[in-house]
Amino acid sequence: MDSFKALVADKTDEGTEMSIKVLEIEDLTEGDVLIDVHYSSVNYKDGMVAAKGEIAEYFPIIPGIDLAGEVIESKDDKFKKGDAVIATSYKIGTGISGGFSEIARVPAEWVVPLPEGITLKESMELGTAGLTAGISITKLEQAGMHPDNGDVLVAGASGGTGSLSVNMLSSAGYNVIASTGSMDEADYLKSIGAAKIIHRDEVINQDSKPVVKPAYQAAVDPVGGKTTEYIIKSLKPEGALATFGLVGGIQVRTTVLPFIGRGIHWLGVDSVFYPMEKRKKVWDRLANDLKLDIHTKEVVNEVSLEELPQVLQDIIDGKVRGRTIVNLKNS
């Protein structure tokens, strides 16, 4: 394929512009593995680049922090033509050309062989959001989370990572309490495995008490701010929370009492530069014991490259629920 289509984001005097362009291989940034992209996925980070003109190292740029497809050619012996592969996070779509393109070129050390038990499409139903959920659950289990030990809270449950966390945890036998800013999402969250739905105001710190009555054995926290404050003080002894978001703010006010009085574990999750060997193990789990059992239009929405600009604006405006994948073979 000498030429191909890609979504390009650029900055203008009026703001940020998104357009579908026909490009050549030479237009891509350098890399070891050339990939025929089948699917990508839409994340809030992509919206920040494409709709807001933020966080990317340069413009114009092809956004898309996730991609899955087949190897066209590789300078690295670990990959050969026809191999099915996944590439997520690192600097894809922010520091190099990303996945919203029919062809991508990526450094070999950022590429994961597609594990057995999952398709290219399923891998992008997960994408970075699924990887983050998988890392969070793995870390929480290493800290002692177990289905027999009580409720697990998922904050921001109707978002991409939240939805996936709810379903993975429920499928693994956990009793999941899902918090959301919109109780209209209650039926949706129950359909993907939540046992109980609560309003996000119930898990926002609103007083100065160092601890409150223990409620949860563990929590997935994509929110930050006062939600993180509340979770810290409401965990059971030896409980744990996995934090990876900041939509609720970056400031967290707490005391040492929950840590030395209840022995709780506060786990940070960084999926961007998560070590490759650990990354491969999490992807293996995502293809097996943490594999999703939700593939309906209620949870996963599929769009074409041409439909993508509106979706990127919608995700910034908070109008996207669950996961959206991009079919690069339908553009």
Tab-separated table of C-alpha atoms in Angstrom:
chain	number	residue	atom	x	y	z
A	1	MET	CA	0.000	0.000	0.000
A	2	ASP	CA	1.803	3.124	-1.223
A	3	SER	CA	-0.780	5.530	0.190
A	4	PHE	CA	-3.322	5.286	2.983
A	5	LYS	CA	-5.836	7.321	4.954
A	6	ALA	CA	-5.283	8.737	8.416
A	7	LEU	CA	-6.837	11.261	10.740
A	8	VAL	CA	-4.515	14.225	11.255
A	9	ALA	CA	-4.895	16.760	14.059
A	10	ASP	CA	-3.365	20.184	13.671
A	11	LYS	CA	-3.438	23.513	15.456
A	12	THR	CA	-4.846	26.580	13.712
A	13	ASP	CA	-5.442	30.200	14.702
A	14	GLU	CA	-9.022	29.220	15.551
A	15	GLY	CA	-8.096	26.183	17.655
A	16	THR	CA	-7.628	22.550	16.631
A	17	GLU	CA	-8.559	21.036	13.273
A	18	MET	CA	-9.146	17.365	12.485
A	19	SER	CA	-9.144	16.060	8.911
A	20	ILE	CA	-8.878	12.760	7.037
A	21	LYS	CA	-5.837	12.880	4.754
A	22	VAL	CA	-4.170	10.577	2.253
A	23	LEU	CA	-0.568	10.008	3.337
A	24	GLU	CA	2.521	8.128	2.245
A	25	ILE	CA	4.699	5.817	4.344
A	26	GLU	CA	7.368	8.543	4.487
A	27	ASP	CA	4.876	10.756	6.351
A	28	LEU	CA	4.997	8.433	9.360
A	29	THR	CA	7.506	8.829	12.165
A	30	GLU	CA	10.392	6.355	12.300
A	31	GLY	CA	9.990	2.887	13.805
A	32	ASP	CA	11.003	-0.751	13.420
A	33	VAL	CA	7.627	-2.380	12.770
A	34	LEU	CA	5.257	-1.349	9.965
A	35	ILE	CA	1.700	-2.428	10.778
A	36	ASP	CA	-1.475	-2.808	8.722
A	37	VAL	CA	-3.908	-1.424	11.302
A	38	HIS	CA	-7.238	-3.240	11.623
A	39	TYR	CA	-8.612	-1.533	14.738
A	40	SER	CA	-7.848	1.312	17.089
A	41	SER	CA	-9.773	2.630	20.090
A	42	VAL	CA	-10.832	6.019	21.409
A	43	ASN	CA	-9.549	7.258	24.763
A	44	TYR	CA	-9.901	10.558	26.599
A	45	LYS	CA	-6.215	11.134	25.941
A	46	ASP	CA	-6.917	10.988	22.202
A	47	GLY	CA	-9.571	13.653	22.626
A	48	MET	CA	-7.091	15.862	24.457
A	49	VAL	CA	-4.728	15.646	21.485
A	50	ALA	CA	-7.206	15.843	18.611
A	51	ALA	CA	-10.017	18.029	19.954
A	52	LYS	CA	-8.133	20.220	22.426
A	53	GLY	CA	-4.663	20.368	20.890
A	54	GLU	CA	-3.002	19.362	24.153
A	55	ILE	CA	-0.319	16.924	25.444
A	56	ALA	CA	1.093	15.970	22.006
A	57	GLU	CA	4.784	16.708	21.555
A	58	TYR	CA	4.204	18.209	18.096
A	59	PHE	CA	1.542	19.134	15.567
A	60	PRO	CA	0.341	18.121	13.023
A	61	ILE	CA	0.104	14.576	14.365
A	62	ILE	CA	-1.796	11.347	13.766
A	63	PRO	CA	-3.499	10.698	17.151
A	64	GLY	CA	-4.536	7.319	18.536
A	65	ILE	CA	-2.699	5.811	21.502
A	66	ASP	CA	-3.892	2.267	20.690
A	67	LEU	CA	-3.714	0.046	17.621
A	68	ALA	CA	-3.952	-3.593	16.609
A	69	GLY	CA	-3.178	-5.183	13.269
A	70	GLU	CA	-0.824	-7.338	11.218
A	71	VAL	CA	2.857	-6.772	10.592
A	72	ILE	CA	3.702	-5.642	7.052
A	73	GLU	CA	7.444	-5.633	7.607
A	74	SER	CA	9.832	-5.511	10.558
A	75	LYS	CA	13.461	-4.563	11.088
A	76	ASP	CA	13.380	-6.544	14.319
A	77	ASP	CA	13.642	-10.345	14.213
A	78	LYS	CA	11.008	-10.730	16.952
A	79	PHE	CA	8.305	-9.942	14.401
A	80	LYS	CA	7.639	-11.203	10.901
A	81	LYS	CA	5.174	-10.375	8.145
A	82	GLY	CA	1.635	-11.456	9.020
A	83	ASP	CA	2.112	-11.497	12.804
A	84	ALA	CA	-0.911	-10.216	14.736
A	85	VAL	CA	0.203	-7.537	17.180
A	86	ILE	CA	-0.986	-4.906	19.666
A	87	ALA	CA	0.657	-1.580	20.466
A	88	THR	CA	-0.703	0.699	23.169
A	89	SER	CA	0.376	3.762	25.157
A	90	TYR	CA	4.078	4.709	25.407
A	91	LYS	CA	4.319	7.758	23.101
A	92	ILE	CA	2.007	6.385	20.410
A	93	GLY	CA	-0.296	9.156	19.207
A	94	THR	CA	1.378	11.776	21.390
A	95	GLY	CA	5.071	11.630	20.497
A	96	ILE	CA	4.971	9.513	17.328
A	97	SER	CA	2.342	8.819	14.649
A	98	GLY	CA	-0.592	6.962	16.217
A	99	GLY	CA	-3.292	4.412	15.533
A	100	PHE	CA	-5.933	6.504	13.742
A	101	SER	CA	-4.329	5.466	10.478
A	102	GLU	CA	-4.609	2.554	8.065
A	103	ILE	CA	-0.837	2.088	8.386
A	104	ALA	CA	1.306	2.686	11.478
A	105	ARG	CA	5.019	2.434	12.267
A	106	VAL	CA	6.060	1.680	15.843
A	107	PRO	CA	9.303	0.896	17.731
A	108	ALA	CA	9.630	-2.876	18.177
A	109	GLU	CA	10.053	-2.565	21.949
A	110	TRP	CA	6.516	-1.140	22.185
A	111	VAL	CA	4.837	-4.009	20.309
A	112	VAL	CA	3.048	-6.932	22.014
A	113	PRO	CA	2.277	-10.175	20.146
A	114	LEU	CA	-1.488	-10.792	20.171
A	115	PRO	CA	-2.015	-13.447	22.871
A	116	GLU	CA	-3.996	-16.604	22.202
A	117	GLY	CA	-7.628	-16.349	23.212
A	118	ILE	CA	-8.329	-12.852	21.922
A	119	THR	CA	-8.945	-11.299	18.495
A	120	LEU	CA	-7.585	-8.026	17.131
A	121	LYS	CA	-11.031	-6.481	17.534
A	122	GLU	CA	-11.366	-7.688	21.119
A	123	SER	CA	-7.939	-6.314	21.955
A	124	MET	CA	-9.086	-2.827	20.961
A	125	GLU	CA	-12.342	-3.183	22.862
A	126	LEU	CA	-9.836	-3.213	25.704
A	127	GLY	CA	-6.998	-0.977	24.491
A	128	THR	CA	-5.166	1.179	27.023
A	129	ALA	CA	-8.332	1.342	29.141
A	130	GLY	CA	-8.415	-2.443	29.434
A	131	LEU	CA	-4.689	-2.667	30.054
A	132	THR	CA	-5.054	-0.114	32.855
A	133	ALA	CA	-7.955	-2.051	34.364
A	134	GLY	CA	-5.948	-5.275	34.107
A	135	ILE	CA	-2.898	-3.747	35.784
A	136	SER	CA	-5.096	-2.319	38.544
A	137	ILE	CA	-6.792	-5.644	39.263
A	138	THR	CA	-3.463	-7.487	39.191
A	139	LYS	CA	-1.906	-5.053	41.673
A	140	LEU	CA	-4.955	-5.147	43.941
A	141	GLU	CA	-4.913	-8.953	44.002
A	142	GLN	CA	-1.215	-8.932	44.800
A	143	ALA	CA	-2.091	-6.677	47.743
A	144	GLY	CA	-4.664	-9.183	49.016
A	145	MET	CA	-7.939	-8.465	47.185
A	146	HIS	CA	-10.031	-11.643	47.001
A	147	PRO	CA	-13.697	-12.364	46.135
A	148	ASP	CA	-14.325	-13.641	49.671
A	149	ASN	CA	-13.153	-10.453	51.409
A	150	GLY	CA	-16.047	-8.084	50.726
A	151	ASP	CA	-17.159	-5.335	48.378
A	152	VAL	CA	-14.948	-3.699	45.762
A	153	LEU	CA	-15.675	-0.104	44.749
A	154	VAL	CA	-15.245	1.093	41.172
A	155	ALA	CA	-15.377	4.888	40.968
A	156	GLY	CA	-16.147	6.606	37.663
A	157	ALA	CA	-17.801	3.351	36.678
A	158	SER	CA	-19.556	4.471	33.497
A	159	GLY	CA	-16.312	5.605	31.841
A	160	GLY	CA	-14.148	3.417	29.631
A	161	THR	CA	-11.770	1.999	32.250
A	162	GLY	CA	-14.496	2.001	34.879
A	163	SER	CA	-16.871	-0.060	32.723
A	164	LEU	CA	-14.177	-2.584	31.895
A	165	SER	CA	-13.137	-2.843	35.558
A	166	VAL	CA	-16.738	-3.485	36.620
A	167	ASN	CA	-17.114	-6.305	34.118
A	168	MET	CA	-13.718	-7.909	34.770
A	169	LEU	CA	-14.185	-7.856	38.541
A	170	SER	CA	-17.740	-9.161	38.363
A	171	SER	CA	-16.729	-11.958	36.011
A	172	ALA	CA	-13.938	-12.891	38.439
A	173	GLY	CA	-16.458	-13.293	41.262
A	174	TYR	CA	-16.192	-9.958	43.049
A	175	ASN	CA	-19.158	-8.041	44.467
A	176	VAL	CA	-18.808	-4.699	42.695
A	177	ILE	CA	-20.204	-1.392	43.958
A	178	ALA	CA	-20.209	1.101	41.086
A	179	SER	CA	-20.307	4.862	41.596
A	180	THR	CA	-21.376	7.234	38.841
A	181	GLY	CA	-22.338	10.853	38.387
A	182	SER	CA	-25.490	9.869	36.514
A	183	MET	CA	-27.952	7.443	38.051
A	184	ASP	CA	-29.436	7.118	34.548
A	185	GLU	CA	-26.530	4.725	33.974
A	186	ALA	CA	-27.752	2.312	36.670
A	187	ASP	CA	-29.312	-0.226	34.295
A	188	TYR	CA	-26.244	-0.133	32.067
A	189	LEU	CA	-23.872	-0.711	34.991
A	190	LYS	CA	-25.995	-3.566	36.342
A	191	SER	CA	-26.033	-5.145	32.877
A	192	ILE	CA	-22.226	-5.331	32.878
A	193	GLY	CA	-21.974	-6.792	36.368
A	194	ALA	CA	-22.358	-4.162	39.082
A	195	ALA	CA	-24.181	-5.466	42.169
A	196	LYS	CA	-25.077	-2.007	43.467
A	197	ILE	CA	-25.032	1.519	42.030
A	198	ILE	CA	-24.342	4.595	44.147
A	199	HIS	CA	-24.040	8.281	43.251
A	200	ARG	CA	-20.523	9.648	43.097
A	201	ASP	CA	-21.408	12.177	45.810
A	202	GLU	CA	-21.455	9.248	48.253
A	203	VAL	CA	-17.741	8.645	47.666
A	204	ILE	CA	-16.496	12.226	47.818
A	205	ASN	CA	-14.705	13.355	50.959
A	206	GLN	CA	-16.812	16.005	52.675
A	207	ASP	CA	-15.459	16.168	56.229
A	208	SER	CA	-12.188	16.335	58.142
A	209	LYS	CA	-12.418	12.938	59.847
A	210	PRO	CA	-9.194	10.961	59.281
A	211	VAL	CA	-11.141	7.704	58.875
A	212	VAL	CA	-14.772	6.643	58.461
A	213	LYS	CA	-16.543	3.313	58.895
A	214	PRO	CA	-14.733	0.647	56.835
A	215	ALA	CA	-16.778	-0.233	53.752
A	216	TYR	CA	-14.623	-1.681	50.964
A	217	GLN	CA	-11.846	-4.235	50.737
A	218	ALA	CA	-10.481	-2.548	47.623
A	219	ALA	CA	-11.194	0.141	45.043
A	220	VAL	CA	-10.425	1.000	41.441
A	221	ASP	CA	-9.923	4.773	41.368
A	222	PRO	CA	-9.804	6.562	37.991
A	223	VAL	CA	-10.958	9.831	39.575
A	224	GLY	CA	-8.486	11.343	42.037
A	225	GLY	CA	-9.073	14.374	44.247
A	226	LYS	CA	-11.723	14.140	46.959
A	227	THR	CA	-12.861	10.730	45.716
A	228	THR	CA	-9.399	9.344	46.450
A	229	GLU	CA	-9.500	11.029	49.854
A	230	TYR	CA	-12.773	9.281	50.696
A	231	ILE	CA	-11.599	5.879	49.475
A	232	ILE	CA	-8.434	6.059	51.589
A	233	LYS	CA	-10.408	6.672	54.772
A	234	SER	CA	-13.156	4.100	54.002
A	235	LEU	CA	-11.065	1.020	53.193
A	236	LYS	CA	-11.120	-2.008	55.479
A	237	PRO	CA	-7.931	-3.039	57.318
A	238	GLU	CA	-5.292	-4.206	54.814
A	239	GLY	CA	-7.482	-2.874	52.010
A	240	ALA	CA	-6.066	-1.378	48.823
A	241	LEU	CA	-6.884	1.191	46.171
A	242	ALA	CA	-5.421	1.497	42.677
A	243	THR	CA	-5.301	5.101	41.464
A	244	PHE	CA	-4.692	6.166	37.857
A	245	GLY	CA	-6.948	9.144	37.117
A	246	LEU	CA	-7.148	12.838	37.872
A	247	VAL	CA	-10.479	14.058	36.514
A	248	GLY	CA	-11.447	14.850	40.113
A	249	GLY	CA	-8.257	16.830	40.663
A	250	ILE	CA	-4.607	16.173	41.476
A	251	GLN	CA	-4.687	17.331	45.101
A	252	VAL	CA	-5.293	14.639	47.744
A	253	ARG	CA	-5.449	15.586	51.424
A	254	THR	CA	-5.099	12.723	53.874
A	255	THR	CA	-3.388	11.702	57.101
A	256	VAL	CA	-1.132	8.804	57.997
A	257	LEU	CA	-3.849	7.263	60.199
A	258	PRO	CA	-5.492	5.021	57.550
A	259	PHE	CA	-2.043	3.742	56.594
A	260	ILE	CA	-0.680	3.046	60.076
A	261	GLY	CA	-4.022	2.326	61.753
A	262	ARG	CA	-5.529	0.070	59.092
A	263	GLY	CA	-2.488	-0.859	57.052
A	264	ILE	CA	-4.040	0.133	53.734
A	265	HIS	CA	-2.161	0.022	50.436
A	266	TRP	CA	-2.252	2.963	47.998
A	267	LEU	CA	-1.149	1.666	44.602
A	268	GLY	CA	-0.257	3.923	41.717
A	269	VAL	CA	-0.973	2.632	38.203
A	270	ASP	CA	0.968	3.866	35.173
A	271	SER	CA	-0.005	2.018	32.008
A	272	VAL	CA	1.966	4.338	29.711
A	273	PHE	CA	5.445	2.979	30.452
A	274	TYR	CA	4.453	-0.222	32.245
A	275	PRO	CA	7.372	-2.688	31.815
A	276	MET	CA	7.024	-4.902	28.758
A	277	GLU	CA	7.400	-8.271	30.499
A	278	LYS	CA	4.701	-7.374	33.029
A	279	ARG	CA	2.627	-5.857	30.199
A	280	LYS	CA	2.657	-9.146	28.284
A	281	LYS	CA	1.487	-11.022	31.396
A	282	VAL	CA	-1.438	-8.631	31.865
A	283	TRP	CA	-2.416	-9.008	28.191
A	284	ASP	CA	-2.358	-12.784	28.686
A	285	ARG	CA	-4.784	-12.356	31.599
A	286	LEU	CA	-6.983	-10.065	29.489
A	287	ALA	CA	-7.199	-12.841	26.918
A	288	ASN	CA	-8.016	-15.486	29.501
A	289	ASP	CA	-9.186	-15.133	33.124
A	290	LEU	CA	-9.944	-11.393	32.811
A	291	LYS	CA	-11.499	-11.656	29.361
A	292	LEU	CA	-14.581	-9.519	28.859
A	293	ASP	CA	-17.980	-11.114	28.469
A	294	ILE	CA	-19.542	-7.917	27.089
A	295	HIS	CA	-19.573	-7.265	23.350
A	296	THR	CA	-22.876	-5.506	22.821
A	297	LYS	CA	-23.589	-2.120	21.295
A	298	GLU	CA	-24.531	-0.959	24.796
A	299	VAL	CA	-20.884	-1.271	25.830
A	300	VAL	CA	-18.777	-1.155	22.670
A	301	ASN	CA	-19.528	1.249	19.825
A	302	GLU	CA	-17.753	0.772	16.479
A	303	VAL	CA	-17.082	3.726	14.172
A	304	SER	CA	-15.248	4.410	10.919
A	305	LEU	CA	-12.328	6.788	10.421
A	306	GLU	CA	-14.718	9.319	8.904
A	307	GLU	CA	-16.943	9.258	11.998
A	308	LEU	CA	-14.008	9.650	14.354
A	309	PRO	CA	-13.710	13.478	14.588
A	310	GLN	CA	-17.175	13.781	16.132
A	311	VAL	CA	-16.442	10.981	18.609
A	312	LEU	CA	-13.222	12.693	19.691
A	313	GLN	CA	-15.142	15.886	20.407
A	314	ASP	CA	-17.869	13.916	22.193
A	315	ILE	CA	-15.407	12.196	24.532
A	316	ILE	CA	-14.103	15.591	25.646
A	317	ASP	CA	-17.684	16.769	26.176
A	318	GLY	CA	-18.455	13.722	28.349
A	319	LYS	CA	-20.927	12.236	25.875
A	320	VAL	CA	-19.196	8.881	25.346
A	321	ARG	CA	-20.132	5.869	27.466
A	322	GLY	CA	-18.171	2.643	27.630
A	323	ARG	CA	-15.767	1.923	24.788
A	324	THR	CA	-15.522	3.120	21.176
A	325	ILE	CA	-13.383	1.278	18.652
A	326	VAL	CA	-12.329	2.443	15.201
A	327	ASN	CA	-12.536	-0.033	12.303
A	328	LEU	CA	-9.752	0.965	9.922
A	329	LYS	CA	-10.970	-1.622	7.381
A	330	ASN	CA	-14.283	0.227	7.113
A	331	SER	CA	-13.134	3.685	6.046
